[in-house]
Tab-separated table of C-alpha atoms and ligand atoms in Angstrom:
chain	number	residue	atom	x	y	z
A	1	CYS	CA	-51.735	4.061	69.019
A	2	PRO	CA	-49.651	2.543	71.801
A	3	LEU	CA	-48.658	6.099	72.211
A	4	ALA	CA	-52.138	6.929	73.046
A	5	ASN	CA	-51.668	9.623	70.517
A	6	ARG	CA	-54.999	11.731	70.492
A	7	ILE	CA	-55.204	11.146	66.694
A	8	PRO	CA	-58.570	12.777	66.084
A	9	ASP	CA	-57.669	16.038	67.710
A	10	TRP	CA	-54.099	16.541	65.955
A	11	LEU	CA	-55.721	15.623	62.566
A	12	GLN	CA	-58.376	18.389	63.440
A	13	ALA	CA	-55.784	20.937	64.136
A	14	VAL	CA	-53.992	20.004	60.847
A	15	ALA	CA	-57.389	20.202	58.821
A	16	ARG	CA	-57.604	23.767	60.354
A	17	GLY	CA	-54.247	24.560	59.036
A	18	ASP	CA	-52.656	25.041	62.700
A	19	THR	CA	-49.465	22.948	62.735
A	20	ALA	CA	-48.335	24.434	65.561
A	21	GLY	CA	-51.236	23.310	67.405
A	22	ALA	CA	-51.211	19.757	65.995
A	23	ALA	CA	-47.373	19.324	67.106
A	24	ALA	CA	-48.350	20.502	70.708
A	25	ILE	CA	-50.981	17.771	70.775
A	26	LEU	CA	-48.436	15.400	69.532
A	27	ALA	CA	-46.018	16.323	71.926
A	28	GLU	CA	-47.829	15.433	74.947
A	29	THR	CA	-47.875	11.727	74.146
A	30	SER	CA	-44.875	11.454	71.400
A	31	ALA	CA	-40.847	12.276	71.883
A	32	LEU	CA	-40.524	11.382	68.293
A	33	PRO	CA	-43.391	11.869	65.995
A	34	GLU	CA	-41.864	11.793	62.591
A	35	VAL	CA	-40.172	8.746	63.580
A	36	CYS	CA	-43.082	6.792	64.291
A	37	GLY	CA	-45.202	8.632	61.387
A	38	THR	CA	-42.137	6.833	59.376
A	39	LEU	CA	-41.792	3.683	60.783
A	40	CYS	CA	-44.846	2.658	62.486
A	41	PRO	CA	-46.734	-0.441	60.586
A	42	GLN	CA	-49.615	1.436	60.426
A	43	HIS	CA	-51.919	-0.890	58.713
A	44	ARG	CA	-52.261	-2.703	62.111
A	45	LEU	CA	-52.235	-0.156	64.398
A	46	CYS	CA	-53.787	3.311	63.954
A	47	GLU	CA	-54.879	3.067	60.308
A	48	GLY	CA	-55.849	-0.487	60.711
A	49	ALA	CA	-58.198	0.643	63.670
A	50	CYS	CA	-59.804	3.773	61.752
A	51	THR	CA	-63.455	3.700	61.405
A	52	ARG	CA	-62.851	4.751	57.520
A	53	ASP	CA	-61.091	1.580	56.816
A	54	GLY	CA	-63.523	0.580	54.703
A	55	THR	CA	-65.344	-2.307	56.428
A	56	ARG	CA	-68.149	-0.368	58.131
A	57	GLU	CA	-71.056	0.685	55.974
A	58	GLY	CA	-70.861	3.834	54.048
A	59	LEU	CA	-67.417	4.441	54.951
A	60	LYS	CA	-65.351	2.257	52.238
A	61	ASN	CA	-63.292	5.393	51.479
A	62	GLY	CA	-60.179	3.875	53.387
A	63	ALA	CA	-58.395	5.186	56.488
A	64	VAL	CA	-57.022	8.352	56.701
A	65	THR	CA	-53.084	8.824	56.126
A	66	ILE	CA	-52.440	9.058	59.731
A	67	GLY	CA	-48.764	8.069	59.470
A	68	ALA	CA	-47.776	10.485	56.701
A	69	LEU	CA	-49.377	13.519	58.211
A	70	GLU	CA	-47.861	12.528	61.611
A	71	LYS	CA	-44.459	12.125	59.900
A	72	TRP	CA	-45.007	15.732	58.558
A	73	VAL	CA	-46.121	17.441	61.701
A	74	GLY	CA	-43.106	15.900	63.336
A	75	ALA	CA	-40.677	17.078	60.756
A	76	ALA	CA	-42.541	20.529	60.702
A	77	ALA	CA	-42.261	20.844	64.771
A	78	LEU	CA	-38.544	20.504	64.806
A	79	ASP	CA	-38.761	24.375	63.872
A	80	LEU	CA	-41.162	25.330	66.421
A	81	PRO	CA	-40.034	26.546	70.063
A	82	LEU	CA	-39.032	23.991	72.499
A	83	PRO	CA	-42.019	22.823	74.646
A	84	ALA	CA	-42.471	23.947	77.882
A	85	ARG	CA	-40.414	22.339	80.721
A	86	ALA	CA	-41.219	22.257	84.811
A	87	GLN	CA	-38.883	24.002	86.952
A	88	PRO	CA	-35.888	21.699	87.686
A	89	ASN	CA	-37.311	19.452	90.959
A	90	GLY	CA	-34.030	18.327	92.274
A	91	LYS	CA	-34.260	14.853	90.970
A	92	ARG	CA	-31.426	13.352	89.300
A	93	VAL	CA	-32.050	10.157	86.595
A	94	ALA	CA	-29.774	8.198	84.455
A	95	VAL	CA	-30.921	6.968	81.424
A	96	ILE	CA	-28.778	3.666	79.853
A	97	GLY	CA	-29.386	3.131	76.513
A	98	ALA	CA	-29.973	6.195	73.755
A	99	GLY	CA	-32.396	4.032	72.065
A	100	PRO	CA	-36.076	5.170	71.272
A	101	ALA	CA	-37.156	4.035	75.004
A	102	GLY	CA	-34.367	5.435	76.540
A	103	LEU	CA	-35.051	8.929	74.436
A	104	ALA	CA	-38.652	8.744	75.388
A	105	CYS	CA	-37.976	8.541	78.901
A	106	ALA	CA	-35.336	11.189	78.736
A	107	GLU	CA	-38.093	13.400	77.011
A	108	ARG	CA	-40.821	12.856	79.620
A	109	LEU	CA	-38.555	13.208	82.617
A	110	VAL	CA	-36.614	16.614	81.487
A	111	ARG	CA	-40.141	17.966	80.702
A	112	GLU	CA	-40.890	17.187	84.335
A	113	GLY	CA	-38.175	19.126	85.779
A	114	VAL	CA	-35.767	15.958	86.338
A	115	ALA	CA	-32.184	16.454	85.364
A	116	VAL	CA	-31.508	13.580	83.134
A	117	ALA	CA	-28.190	11.843	81.746
A	118	VAL	CA	-28.288	9.309	79.046
A	119	TYR	CA	-25.423	6.896	78.449
A	120	ASP	CA	-24.980	5.020	75.361
A	121	ARG	CA	-21.775	3.038	74.236
A	122	ASN	CA	-22.259	4.212	70.354
A	123	ALA	CA	-20.946	7.344	69.420
A	124	THR	CA	-24.160	8.680	68.062
A	125	ALA	CA	-27.855	8.818	70.054
A	126	GLY	CA	-30.726	6.797	68.507
A	127	GLY	CA	-29.848	3.232	69.310
A	128	LEU	CA	-31.265	0.919	66.205
A	129	LEU	CA	-32.941	4.601	64.499
A	130	ALA	CA	-29.062	5.376	64.430
A	131	THR	CA	-27.543	2.068	63.216
A	132	GLY	CA	-30.245	-0.407	62.393
A	133	VAL	CA	-32.551	1.343	60.466
A	134	PRO	CA	-31.035	2.170	56.702
A	135	PRO	CA	-30.676	6.039	55.690
A	136	PHE	CA	-33.211	5.596	52.785
A	137	LYS	CA	-36.087	4.531	55.118
A	138	LEU	CA	-35.379	7.210	58.135
A	139	ASP	CA	-34.428	10.586	57.557
A	140	LYS	CA	-31.012	10.231	59.564
A	141	ASP	CA	-30.772	14.307	59.517
A	142	ARG	CA	-34.276	15.042	60.886
A	143	LEU	CA	-33.361	12.521	63.536
A	144	ALA	CA	-30.245	14.256	64.418
A	145	ARG	CA	-32.105	17.356	64.609
A	146	ARG	CA	-34.694	15.959	66.819
A	147	ILE	CA	-31.551	14.677	69.338
A	148	GLU	CA	-30.270	18.217	69.157
A	149	ARG	CA	-33.579	19.537	70.551
A	150	LEU	CA	-33.831	16.854	73.417
A	151	LYS	CA	-30.185	18.693	74.323
A	152	ALA	CA	-31.370	22.122	73.917
A	153	MET	CA	-34.125	20.758	76.785
A	154	GLY	CA	-31.564	19.821	78.607
A	155	VAL	CA	-30.910	16.378	78.250
A	156	LYS	CA	-27.212	15.540	78.573
A	157	LEU	CA	-26.160	12.916	76.578
A	158	GLU	CA	-22.974	10.699	77.303
A	159	LEU	CA	-22.106	9.141	74.168
A	160	GLY	CA	-19.158	6.589	73.370
A	161	VAL	CA	-19.269	5.358	77.445
A	162	THR	CA	-19.870	1.724	77.997
A	163	VAL	CA	-21.556	1.328	81.423
A	164	ASP	CA	-20.009	-1.913	83.126
A	165	ALA	CA	-20.808	-3.289	86.514
A	166	GLU	CA	-18.195	-0.261	88.385
A	167	ARG	CA	-19.640	2.287	86.523
A	168	PHE	CA	-23.546	1.280	87.143
A	169	GLY	CA	-22.719	1.081	90.910
A	170	GLU	CA	-21.740	4.699	90.750
A	171	LEU	CA	-24.578	5.496	88.179
A	172	LEU	CA	-26.699	3.945	91.329
A	173	ASP	CA	-25.474	5.683	93.805
A	174	ALA	CA	-25.354	8.979	92.048
A	175	HIS	CA	-29.082	9.242	90.740
A	176	ASP	CA	-32.409	9.115	92.234
A	177	ALA	CA	-33.332	6.463	89.503
A	178	VAL	CA	-31.842	4.609	86.732
A	179	PHE	CA	-33.755	3.564	83.973
A	180	LEU	CA	-32.625	0.848	81.404
A	181	GLY	CA	-33.255	1.031	77.832
A	182	THR	CA	-30.735	-1.255	76.783
A	183	GLY	CA	-32.897	-2.744	73.840
A	184	ALA	CA	-32.441	-6.214	72.657
A	185	GLN	CA	-29.387	-5.776	70.154
A	186	ARG	CA	-28.367	-9.370	69.986
A	187	SER	CA	-28.947	-11.522	67.151
A	188	ARG	CA	-30.740	-14.874	67.349
A	189	PRO	CA	-28.096	-17.666	66.755
A	190	ALA	CA	-28.445	-19.261	63.504
A	191	GLN	CA	-27.530	-22.620	64.733
A	192	LEU	CA	-26.984	-23.334	60.692
A	193	HIS	CA	-23.786	-25.384	59.537
A	194	GLY	CA	-21.367	-22.775	57.783
A	195	SER	CA	-22.414	-19.608	59.700
A	196	THR	CA	-18.807	-18.763	60.385
A	197	LEU	CA	-17.940	-18.978	56.676
A	198	THR	CA	-16.450	-15.589	55.095
A	199	GLY	CA	-19.252	-13.568	53.560
A	200	VAL	CA	-21.762	-14.807	56.135
A	201	HIS	CA	-23.295	-11.374	57.841
A	202	ASP	CA	-24.894	-10.851	60.667
A	203	ALA	CA	-27.777	-8.412	59.992
A	204	LEU	CA	-27.194	-5.877	62.429
A	205	ASP	CA	-23.540	-5.701	62.062
A	206	TYR	CA	-24.548	-5.268	58.196
A	207	LEU	CA	-27.204	-2.257	58.841
A	208	ALA	CA	-24.635	-0.892	61.149
A	209	ALA	CA	-21.920	-0.662	58.334
A	210	VAL	CA	-24.285	0.671	55.606
A	211	ASN	CA	-25.440	3.229	58.091
A	212	ALA	CA	-21.696	4.065	58.638
A	213	GLY	CA	-21.254	4.249	54.913
A	214	THR	CA	-18.472	1.218	54.988
A	215	ALA	CA	-20.441	-1.447	53.323
A	216	SER	CA	-18.456	-2.105	50.176
A	217	PRO	CA	-20.058	-1.945	46.677
A	218	LEU	CA	-21.571	-5.277	45.398
A	219	THR	CA	-21.986	-4.897	41.708
A	220	GLY	CA	-22.186	-8.295	40.159
A	221	ASN	CA	-22.812	-10.153	43.654
A	222	ARG	CA	-25.747	-12.550	44.497
A	223	VAL	CA	-26.535	-12.144	47.900
A	224	LEU	CA	-29.140	-14.247	50.099
A	225	VAL	CA	-30.693	-12.818	53.097
A	226	LEU	CA	-32.530	-15.187	55.357
A	227	GLY	CA	-35.282	-14.056	57.524
A	228	GLY	CA	-38.907	-12.623	56.782
A	229	GLY	CA	-38.984	-9.294	58.927
A	230	ASP	CA	-38.622	-6.022	58.635
A	231	SER	CA	-34.731	-6.492	59.320
A	232	ALA	CA	-34.465	-8.797	56.282
A	233	MET	CA	-36.172	-6.226	54.133
A	234	ASP	CA	-33.909	-3.692	55.159
A	235	CYS	CA	-31.005	-5.678	54.533
A	236	ALA	CA	-32.155	-6.514	50.971
A	237	ARG	CA	-33.194	-3.031	50.275
A	238	SER	CA	-29.609	-1.782	51.228
A	239	VAL	CA	-27.928	-4.580	49.457
A	240	ARG	CA	-29.768	-3.775	46.027
A	241	ARG	CA	-28.561	0.000	46.298
A	242	LEU	CA	-25.054	-1.405	46.403
A	243	GLY	CA	-25.626	-2.926	43.054
A	244	ALA	CA	-26.176	-6.843	44.014
A	245	ALA	CA	-29.247	-9.106	43.017
A	246	VAL	CA	-30.615	-10.292	46.276
A	247	SER	CA	-33.235	-12.957	47.427
A	248	VAL	CA	-34.790	-13.260	50.861
A	249	ALA	CA	-36.027	-16.315	51.982
A	250	THR	CA	-38.037	-17.362	55.076
A	251	ARG	CA	-38.946	-20.328	56.410
A	252	GLY	CA	-42.743	-19.640	56.701
A	253	ASP	CA	-44.751	-16.550	55.192
A	254	PHE	CA	-42.892	-13.083	55.550
A	255	ARG	CA	-43.796	-11.082	58.722
A	256	ALA	CA	-42.549	-7.855	57.441
A	257	SER	CA	-44.816	-5.001	56.978
A	258	PRO	CA	-47.006	-5.101	53.629
A	259	LYS	CA	-45.547	-1.624	52.824
A	260	GLU	CA	-41.843	-3.193	53.426
A	261	ILE	CA	-42.581	-6.044	51.312
A	262	GLU	CA	-44.008	-3.880	48.556
A	263	ALA	CA	-41.351	-1.399	48.466
A	264	ALA	CA	-38.723	-4.628	48.391
A	265	ARG	CA	-40.725	-6.234	45.337
A	266	GLU	CA	-40.668	-2.983	43.532
A	267	GLU	CA	-36.966	-2.855	43.991
A	268	GLY	CA	-36.225	-5.946	42.363
A	269	VAL	CA	-35.957	-8.365	45.395
A	270	GLU	CA	-36.728	-11.782	44.959
A	271	LEU	CA	-39.070	-13.197	47.797
A	272	LEU	CA	-38.760	-16.797	48.794
A	273	ALA	CA	-41.704	-17.877	51.128
A	274	GLN	CA	-41.647	-21.618	52.611
A	275	HIS	CA	-37.741	-21.902	52.186
A	276	VAL	CA	-36.301	-23.445	55.094
A	277	PRO	CA	-32.508	-22.883	55.317
A	278	ARG	CA	-30.481	-26.402	56.159
A	279	SER	CA	-26.973	-25.644	55.500
A	280	LEU	CA	-24.877	-22.898	54.114
A	281	LEU	CA	-22.407	-24.261	51.421
A	282	GLY	CA	-18.864	-23.524	50.888
A	283	SER	CA	-15.469	-24.114	52.246
A	284	ALA	CA	-13.699	-21.249	53.195
A	285	ALA	CA	-16.180	-18.445	51.863
A	286	VAL	CA	-19.879	-18.918	51.476
A	287	GLU	CA	-20.888	-20.052	48.209
A	288	GLY	CA	-24.845	-20.832	48.498
A	289	VAL	CA	-27.384	-22.134	50.751
A	290	ARG	CA	-29.001	-25.408	50.839
A	291	PHE	CA	-33.104	-25.060	51.380
A	292	ASP	CA	-35.875	-27.715	52.039
A	293	SER	CA	-38.900	-25.902	50.294
A	294	PRO	CA	-42.169	-27.817	49.592
A	295	GLY	CA	-41.605	-31.446	48.436
A	296	THR	CA	-38.036	-30.747	47.506
A	297	SER	CA	-34.798	-29.824	48.296
A	298	ARG	CA	-32.900	-26.958	46.482
A	299	ASP	CA	-29.479	-25.006	46.618
A	300	LEU	CA	-29.247	-21.351	45.569
A	301	PRO	CA	-25.704	-19.772	45.127
A	302	ALA	CA	-24.594	-16.759	46.939
A	303	ASP	CA	-21.609	-14.795	47.194
A	304	ARG	CA	-22.664	-13.399	50.644
A	305	VAL	CA	-25.244	-14.580	53.023
A	306	ILE	CA	-27.172	-12.138	55.435
A	307	LEU	CA	-28.834	-13.570	58.585
A	308	ALA	CA	-31.384	-11.907	59.694
A	309	LEU	CA	-33.212	-14.052	61.657
A	310	GLY	CA	-34.305	-11.772	64.913
A	311	GLN	CA	-32.787	-10.393	68.041
A	312	VAL	CA	-32.968	-11.472	71.623
A	313	PRO	CA	-32.542	-9.345	74.529
A	314	ALA	CA	-28.988	-9.277	75.823
A	315	PRO	CA	-29.231	-7.775	79.469
A	316	PRO	CA	-25.749	-7.045	80.978
A	317	ALA	CA	-24.649	-9.809	83.324
A	318	TRP	CA	-24.397	-7.321	86.047
A	319	LEU	CA	-28.034	-7.200	86.618
A	320	ALA	CA	-28.275	-10.070	88.424
A	321	ALA	CA	-25.796	-8.935	91.252
A	322	HIS	CA	-28.597	-6.102	92.227
A	323	GLY	CA	-31.604	-8.675	92.244
A	324	VAL	CA	-32.968	-7.818	89.058
A	325	MET	CA	-35.277	-10.358	87.968
A	326	LEU	CA	-35.233	-11.852	84.698
A	327	ASP	CA	-37.926	-14.195	83.042
A	328	GLU	CA	-36.812	-17.057	80.952
A	329	SER	CA	-35.988	-15.592	77.392
A	330	GLY	CA	-33.864	-12.933	79.136
A	331	ARG	CA	-36.304	-10.146	79.290
A	332	ILE	CA	-36.453	-7.461	82.631
A	333	VAL	CA	-39.140	-8.042	84.544
A	334	VAL	CA	-41.089	-5.130	84.865
A	335	ASP	CA	-44.224	-4.336	86.675
A	336	GLY	CA	-47.140	-1.818	85.116
A	337	GLN	CA	-45.040	1.317	85.750
A	338	GLY	CA	-41.826	-0.115	84.439
A	339	ARG	CA	-40.407	-0.629	88.212
A	340	THR	CA	-37.800	-3.774	87.888
A	341	THR	CA	-37.400	-5.759	91.332
A	342	HIS	CA	-34.610	-3.312	92.266
A	343	PRO	CA	-36.206	-0.467	94.211
A	344	LYS	CA	-34.133	2.466	91.859
A	345	LEU	CA	-34.342	0.565	89.054
A	346	TYR	CA	-36.748	0.848	85.863
A	347	ALA	CA	-36.787	-0.443	82.417
A	348	GLY	CA	-38.590	-0.352	79.258
A	349	GLY	CA	-38.226	-1.534	75.846
A	350	ASP	CA	-37.226	-4.522	73.637
A	351	ASN	CA	-35.378	-5.520	76.885
A	352	THR	CA	-38.732	-5.798	78.429
A	353	ARG	CA	-40.839	-7.030	75.562
A	354	GLY	CA	-38.190	-8.610	73.568
A	355	PRO	CA	-37.541	-7.358	70.060
A	356	ASP	CA	-40.645	-5.177	69.142
A	357	LEU	CA	-41.842	-1.953	67.177
A	358	VAL	CA	-40.158	1.355	67.922
A	359	VAL	CA	-43.356	2.904	68.752
A	360	THR	CA	-43.651	0.458	71.344
A	361	ALA	CA	-40.347	0.840	72.817
A	362	MET	CA	-41.345	4.522	73.382
B	1	SF4	FE1	-50.248	5.585	63.695
B	1	SF4	FE2	-47.786	5.036	65.104
B	1	SF4	FE3	-48.516	7.614	64.884
B	1	SF4	FE4	-49.568	5.990	66.919
B	1	SF4	S1	-47.322	6.598	66.863
B	1	SF4	S2	-50.384	7.527	65.667
B	1	SF4	S3	-49.654	3.693	66.106
B	1	SF4	S4	-47.831	6.315	62.969
């Protein structure tokens, strides 16, 4: 577990029927257990590492369903009293970005007695949990309750606020430290002829519309999603729910979690591996995609195309003025403790690692 959750300990508490005890153990290491229990690719993390995973002699009955149990304990914990907090210690920290990294950081700090204010340009807290993960995959009411609990613990949320160079300077002056949890929310450029045609959508924009309830019905439409990761599956499954026939095409093999691939397949999504997109077809509106697939070239028709080709970090331009070092791919350089090259600035999550999992951001 990237969070070092004490898995055997809280599982034993669950087995004893001690839900509050299990929740308390989980709360030592995780700010969002029900989210991780839902979204983590457990097959390559905790459950993949379980000693009952079937590879050891005499233990061939499979891993414990850690994710499902964690989701359940996390949900039950929303009804329990708030965790203990230290007395205020006079320190003040601003957190920029209310996604998993920012919220996890704020939760740790407020429990240590630090006064924390979290800034986010969106009107809703949660980052991609709110705008990127489709509602059928993550219980948004529970997410809202979790965020309410953070507020009740003393985390101040400043939502709908864009932190520009001037405001950043003010925050830096007014706080003992600033944490940058700005994520990696810029889509990787498509570099495909025709990607500006009408009917071509960016995956993050599309998922934001799905979450806002503004994505239009697609009954009778044919949609192609380009990409092979979890976001591509999220788009495809969303589009299915809006009534379209949908295919997902990726240039190599699918990178998405097996559980996401299986869910997409069960819902009738066509999966096309080894399909290298060459260009989008159409004059004003998109009409299809030309692919190279092994030994041949094929055109597939589409009324809409969604580009889910991954994300890249997009750190604010004004960071450079404060001497914050970035690496060649635009990630903020930090040491093992999350310190940037500026003494008051810390960073964590996708802006330092590149696009990764919710659990690693936390
Ligand atoms: Fe497994 Fe994720 Fe929970 Fe860690 S946080 S125990 S990896 S489900």
